[in-house]
mmCIF file of N, CA and C in Angstrom:
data_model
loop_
_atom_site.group_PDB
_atom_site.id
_atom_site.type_symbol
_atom_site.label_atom_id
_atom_site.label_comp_id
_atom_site.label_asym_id
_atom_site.label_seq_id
_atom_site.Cartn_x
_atom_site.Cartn_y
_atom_site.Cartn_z
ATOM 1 N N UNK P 10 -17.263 -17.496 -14.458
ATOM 2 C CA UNK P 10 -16.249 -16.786 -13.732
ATOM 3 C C UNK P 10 -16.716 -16.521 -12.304
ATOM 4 N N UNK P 11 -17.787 -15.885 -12.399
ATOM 5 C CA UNK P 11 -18.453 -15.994 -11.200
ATOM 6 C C UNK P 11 -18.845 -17.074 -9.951
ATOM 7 N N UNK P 12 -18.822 -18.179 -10.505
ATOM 8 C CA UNK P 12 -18.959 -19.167 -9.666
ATOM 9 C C UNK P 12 -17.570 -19.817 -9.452
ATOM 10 N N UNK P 13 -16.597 -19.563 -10.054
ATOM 11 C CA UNK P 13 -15.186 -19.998 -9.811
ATOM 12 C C UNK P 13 -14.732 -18.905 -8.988
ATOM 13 N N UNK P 14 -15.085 -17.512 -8.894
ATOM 14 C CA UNK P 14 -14.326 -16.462 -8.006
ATOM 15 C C UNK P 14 -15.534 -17.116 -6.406
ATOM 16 N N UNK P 15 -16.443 -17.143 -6.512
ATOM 17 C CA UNK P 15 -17.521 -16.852 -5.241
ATOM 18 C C UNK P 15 -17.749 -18.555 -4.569
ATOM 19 N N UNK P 16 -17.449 -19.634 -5.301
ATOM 20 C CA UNK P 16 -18.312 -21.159 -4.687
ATOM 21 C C UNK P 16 -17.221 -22.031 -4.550
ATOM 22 N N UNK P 17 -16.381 -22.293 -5.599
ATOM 23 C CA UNK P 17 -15.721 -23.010 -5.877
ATOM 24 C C UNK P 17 -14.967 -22.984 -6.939
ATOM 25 N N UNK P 18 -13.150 -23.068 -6.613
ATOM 26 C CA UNK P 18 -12.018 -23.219 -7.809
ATOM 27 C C UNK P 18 -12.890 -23.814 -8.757
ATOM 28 N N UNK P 19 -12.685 -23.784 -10.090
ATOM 29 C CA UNK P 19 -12.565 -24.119 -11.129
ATOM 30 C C UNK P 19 -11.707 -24.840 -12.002
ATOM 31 N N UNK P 20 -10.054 -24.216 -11.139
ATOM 32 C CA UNK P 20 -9.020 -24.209 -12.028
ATOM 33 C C UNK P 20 -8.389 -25.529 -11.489
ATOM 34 N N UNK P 21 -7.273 -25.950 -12.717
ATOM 35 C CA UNK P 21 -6.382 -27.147 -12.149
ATOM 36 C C UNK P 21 -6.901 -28.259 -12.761
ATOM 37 N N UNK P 22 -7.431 -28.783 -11.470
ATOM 38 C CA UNK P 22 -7.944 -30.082 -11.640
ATOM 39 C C UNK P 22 -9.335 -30.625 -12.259
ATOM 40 N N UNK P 23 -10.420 -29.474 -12.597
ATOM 41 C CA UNK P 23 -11.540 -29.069 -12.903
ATOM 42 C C UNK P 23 -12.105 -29.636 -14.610
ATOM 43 N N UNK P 24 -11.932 -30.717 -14.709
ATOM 44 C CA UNK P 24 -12.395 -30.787 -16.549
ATOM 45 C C UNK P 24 -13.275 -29.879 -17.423
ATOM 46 N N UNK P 25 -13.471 -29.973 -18.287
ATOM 47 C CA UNK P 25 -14.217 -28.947 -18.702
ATOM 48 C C UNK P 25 -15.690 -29.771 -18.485
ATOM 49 N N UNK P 26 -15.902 -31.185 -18.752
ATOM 50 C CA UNK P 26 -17.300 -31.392 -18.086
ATOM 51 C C UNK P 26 -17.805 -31.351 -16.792
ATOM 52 N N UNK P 27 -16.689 -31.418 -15.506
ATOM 53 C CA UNK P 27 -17.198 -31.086 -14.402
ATOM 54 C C UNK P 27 -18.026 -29.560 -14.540
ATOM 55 N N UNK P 28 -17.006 -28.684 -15.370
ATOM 56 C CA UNK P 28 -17.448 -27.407 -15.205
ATOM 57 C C UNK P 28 -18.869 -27.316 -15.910
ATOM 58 N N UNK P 29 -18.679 -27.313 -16.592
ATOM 59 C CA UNK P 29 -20.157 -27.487 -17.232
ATOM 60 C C UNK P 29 -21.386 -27.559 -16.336
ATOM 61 N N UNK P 30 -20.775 -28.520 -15.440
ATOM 62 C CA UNK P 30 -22.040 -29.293 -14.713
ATOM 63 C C UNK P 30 -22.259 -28.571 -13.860
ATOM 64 N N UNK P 31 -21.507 -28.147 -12.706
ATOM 65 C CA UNK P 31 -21.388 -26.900 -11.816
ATOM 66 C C UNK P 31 -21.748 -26.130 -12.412
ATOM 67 N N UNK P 32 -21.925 -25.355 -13.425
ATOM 68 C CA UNK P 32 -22.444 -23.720 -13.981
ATOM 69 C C UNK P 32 -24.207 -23.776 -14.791
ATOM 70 N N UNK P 33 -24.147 -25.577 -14.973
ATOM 71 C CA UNK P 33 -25.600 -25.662 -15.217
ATOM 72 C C UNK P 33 -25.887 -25.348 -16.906
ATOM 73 N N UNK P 34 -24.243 -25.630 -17.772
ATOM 74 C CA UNK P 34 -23.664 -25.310 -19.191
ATOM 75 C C UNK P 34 -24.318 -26.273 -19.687
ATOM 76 N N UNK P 35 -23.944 -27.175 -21.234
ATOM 77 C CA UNK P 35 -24.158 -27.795 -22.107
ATOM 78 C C UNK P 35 -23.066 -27.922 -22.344
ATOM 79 N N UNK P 36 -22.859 -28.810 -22.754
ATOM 80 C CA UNK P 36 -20.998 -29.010 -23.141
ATOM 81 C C UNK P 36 -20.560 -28.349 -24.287
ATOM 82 N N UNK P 37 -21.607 -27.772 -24.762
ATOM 83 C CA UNK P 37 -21.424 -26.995 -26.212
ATOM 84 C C UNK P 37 -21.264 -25.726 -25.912
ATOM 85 N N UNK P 38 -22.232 -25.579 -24.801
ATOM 86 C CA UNK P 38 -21.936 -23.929 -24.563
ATOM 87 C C UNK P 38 -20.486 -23.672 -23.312
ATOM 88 N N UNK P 39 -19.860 -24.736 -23.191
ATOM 89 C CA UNK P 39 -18.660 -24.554 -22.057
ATOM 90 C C UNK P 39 -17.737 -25.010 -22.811
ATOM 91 N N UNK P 40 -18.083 -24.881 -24.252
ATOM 92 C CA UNK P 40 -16.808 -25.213 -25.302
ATOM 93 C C UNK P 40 -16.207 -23.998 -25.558
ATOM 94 N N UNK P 41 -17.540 -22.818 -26.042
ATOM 95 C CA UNK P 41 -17.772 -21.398 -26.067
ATOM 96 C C UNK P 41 -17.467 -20.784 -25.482
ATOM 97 N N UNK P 42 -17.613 -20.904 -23.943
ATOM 98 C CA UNK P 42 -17.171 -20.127 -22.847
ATOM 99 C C UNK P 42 -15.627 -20.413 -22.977
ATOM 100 N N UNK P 43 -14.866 -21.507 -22.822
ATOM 101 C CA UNK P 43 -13.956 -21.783 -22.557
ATOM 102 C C UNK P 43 -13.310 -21.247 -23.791
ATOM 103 N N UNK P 44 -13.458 -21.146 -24.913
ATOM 104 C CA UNK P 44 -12.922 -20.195 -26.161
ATOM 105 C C UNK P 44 -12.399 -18.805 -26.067
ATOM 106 N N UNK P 45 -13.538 -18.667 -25.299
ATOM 107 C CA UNK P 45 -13.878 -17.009 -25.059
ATOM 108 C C UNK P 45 -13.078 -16.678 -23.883
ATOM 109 N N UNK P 46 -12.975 -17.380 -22.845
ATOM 110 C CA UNK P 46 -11.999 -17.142 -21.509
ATOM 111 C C UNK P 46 -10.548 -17.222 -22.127
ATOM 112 N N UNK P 47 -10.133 -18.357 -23.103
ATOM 113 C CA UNK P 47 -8.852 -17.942 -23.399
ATOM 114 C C UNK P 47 -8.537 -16.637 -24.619
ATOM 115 N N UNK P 48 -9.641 -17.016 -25.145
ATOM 116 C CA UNK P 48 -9.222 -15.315 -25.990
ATOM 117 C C UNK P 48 -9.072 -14.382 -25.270
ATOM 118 N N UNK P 49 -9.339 -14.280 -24.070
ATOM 119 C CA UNK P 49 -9.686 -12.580 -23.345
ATOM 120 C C UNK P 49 -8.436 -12.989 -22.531
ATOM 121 N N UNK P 50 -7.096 -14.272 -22.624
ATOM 122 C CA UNK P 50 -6.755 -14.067 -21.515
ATOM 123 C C UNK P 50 -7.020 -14.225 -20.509
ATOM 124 N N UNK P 51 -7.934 -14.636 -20.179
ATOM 125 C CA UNK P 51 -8.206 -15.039 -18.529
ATOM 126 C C UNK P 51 -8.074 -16.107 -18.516
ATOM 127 N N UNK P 52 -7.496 -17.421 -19.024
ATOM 128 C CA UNK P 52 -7.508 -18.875 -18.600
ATOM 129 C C UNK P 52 -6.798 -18.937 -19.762
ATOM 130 N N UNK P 53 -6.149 -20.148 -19.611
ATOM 131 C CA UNK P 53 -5.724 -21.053 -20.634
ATOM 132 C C UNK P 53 -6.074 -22.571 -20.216
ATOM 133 N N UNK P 54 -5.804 -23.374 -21.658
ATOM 134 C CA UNK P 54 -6.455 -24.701 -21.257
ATOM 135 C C UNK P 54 -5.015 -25.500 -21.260
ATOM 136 N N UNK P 55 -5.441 -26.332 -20.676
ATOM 137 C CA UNK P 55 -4.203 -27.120 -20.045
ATOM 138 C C UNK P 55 -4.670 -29.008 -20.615
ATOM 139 N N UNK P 56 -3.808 -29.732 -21.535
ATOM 140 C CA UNK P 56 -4.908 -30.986 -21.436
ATOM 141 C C UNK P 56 -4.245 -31.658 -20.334
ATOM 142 N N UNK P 57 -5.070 -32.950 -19.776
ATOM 143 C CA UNK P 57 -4.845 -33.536 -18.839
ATOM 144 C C UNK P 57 -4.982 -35.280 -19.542
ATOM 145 N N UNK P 58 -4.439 -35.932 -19.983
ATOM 146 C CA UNK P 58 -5.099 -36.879 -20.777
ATOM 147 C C UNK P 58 -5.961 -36.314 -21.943
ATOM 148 N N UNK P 59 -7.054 -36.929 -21.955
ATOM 149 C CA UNK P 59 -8.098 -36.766 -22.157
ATOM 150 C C UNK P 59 -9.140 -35.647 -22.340
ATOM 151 N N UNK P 60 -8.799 -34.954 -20.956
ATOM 152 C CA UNK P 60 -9.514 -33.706 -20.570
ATOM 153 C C UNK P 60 -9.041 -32.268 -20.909
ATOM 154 N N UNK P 61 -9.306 -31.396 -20.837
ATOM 155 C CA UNK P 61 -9.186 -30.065 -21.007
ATOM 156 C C UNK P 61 -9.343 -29.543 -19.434
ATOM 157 N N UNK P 62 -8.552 -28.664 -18.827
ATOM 158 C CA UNK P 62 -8.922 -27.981 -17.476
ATOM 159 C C UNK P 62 -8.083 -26.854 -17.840
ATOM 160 N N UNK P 63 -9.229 -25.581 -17.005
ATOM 161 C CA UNK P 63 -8.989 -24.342 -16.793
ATOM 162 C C UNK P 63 -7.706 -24.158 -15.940
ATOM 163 N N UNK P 64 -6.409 -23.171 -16.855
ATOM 164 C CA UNK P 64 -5.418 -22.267 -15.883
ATOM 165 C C UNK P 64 -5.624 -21.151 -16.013
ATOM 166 N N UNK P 65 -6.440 -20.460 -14.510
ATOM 167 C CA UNK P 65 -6.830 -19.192 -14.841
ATOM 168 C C UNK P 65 -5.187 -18.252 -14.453
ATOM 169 N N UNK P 66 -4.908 -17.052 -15.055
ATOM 170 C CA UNK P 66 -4.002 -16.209 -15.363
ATOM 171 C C UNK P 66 -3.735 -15.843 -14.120
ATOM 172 N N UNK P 67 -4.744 -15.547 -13.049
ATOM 173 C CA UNK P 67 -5.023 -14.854 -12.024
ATOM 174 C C UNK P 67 -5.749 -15.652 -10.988
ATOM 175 N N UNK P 68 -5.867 -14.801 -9.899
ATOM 176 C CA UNK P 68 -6.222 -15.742 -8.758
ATOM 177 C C UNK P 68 -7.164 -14.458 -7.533
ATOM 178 N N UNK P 69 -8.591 -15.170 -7.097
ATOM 179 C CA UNK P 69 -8.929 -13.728 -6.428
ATOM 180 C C UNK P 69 -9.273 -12.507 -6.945
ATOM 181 N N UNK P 70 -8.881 -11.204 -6.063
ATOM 182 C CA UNK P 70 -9.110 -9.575 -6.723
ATOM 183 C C UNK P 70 -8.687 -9.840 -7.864
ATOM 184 N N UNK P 71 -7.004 -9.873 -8.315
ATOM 185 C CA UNK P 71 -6.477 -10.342 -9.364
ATOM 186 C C UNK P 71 -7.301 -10.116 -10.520
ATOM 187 N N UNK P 72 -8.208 -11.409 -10.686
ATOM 188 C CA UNK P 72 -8.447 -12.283 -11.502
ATOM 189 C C UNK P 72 -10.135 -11.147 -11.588
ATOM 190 N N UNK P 73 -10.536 -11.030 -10.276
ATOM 191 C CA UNK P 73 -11.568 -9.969 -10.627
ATOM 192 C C UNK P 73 -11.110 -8.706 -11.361
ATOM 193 N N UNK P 74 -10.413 -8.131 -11.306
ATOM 194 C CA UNK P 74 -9.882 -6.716 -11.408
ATOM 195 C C UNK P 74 -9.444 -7.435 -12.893
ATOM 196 N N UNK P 75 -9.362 -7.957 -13.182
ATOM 197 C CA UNK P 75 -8.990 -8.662 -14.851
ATOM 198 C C UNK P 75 -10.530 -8.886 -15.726
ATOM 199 N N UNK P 76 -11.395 -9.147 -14.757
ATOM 200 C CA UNK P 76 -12.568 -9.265 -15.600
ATOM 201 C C UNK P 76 -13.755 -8.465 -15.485
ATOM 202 N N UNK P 77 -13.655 -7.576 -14.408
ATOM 203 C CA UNK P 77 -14.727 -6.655 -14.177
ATOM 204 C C UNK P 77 -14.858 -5.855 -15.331
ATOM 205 N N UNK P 78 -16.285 -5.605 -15.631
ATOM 206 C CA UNK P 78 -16.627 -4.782 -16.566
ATOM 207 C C UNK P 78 -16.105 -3.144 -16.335
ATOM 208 N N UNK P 79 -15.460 -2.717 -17.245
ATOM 209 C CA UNK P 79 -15.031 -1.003 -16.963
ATOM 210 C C UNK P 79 -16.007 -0.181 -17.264
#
């Protein structure tokens, strides 16, 4: 989340192995993450072909103010 709010989108066009690769994941553990982002609501997955890519809910503060710890 952090590196999609602070470096670079994530969302859209983003596969789930690009992401992976950018966050420095395992494709196993950005299977997990990506589980866990749509359970909480913050993303949904979108397929593209083949691929899986992040639609995050939110965009920005938004999307911070959605995931900051309370």
């Amino acid at each position: 989340m952090l590196y999609h709010l602070l470096r670079e989108s994530l969302a859209g066009n983003a596969a789930q192995g690009y992401c992976a690769e950018k966050v420095h994941y395992s494709p196993m553990m950005m299977t997990k993450v990506k589980d866990e982002l749509e359970a909480a609501e913050i993303c949904k997955i979108v397929r593209s072909g083949r691929s899986m890519v992040l639609d995050f809910m939110a965009n920005g503060r938004s999307l911070w103010e959605r995931v900051k710890p309370s």
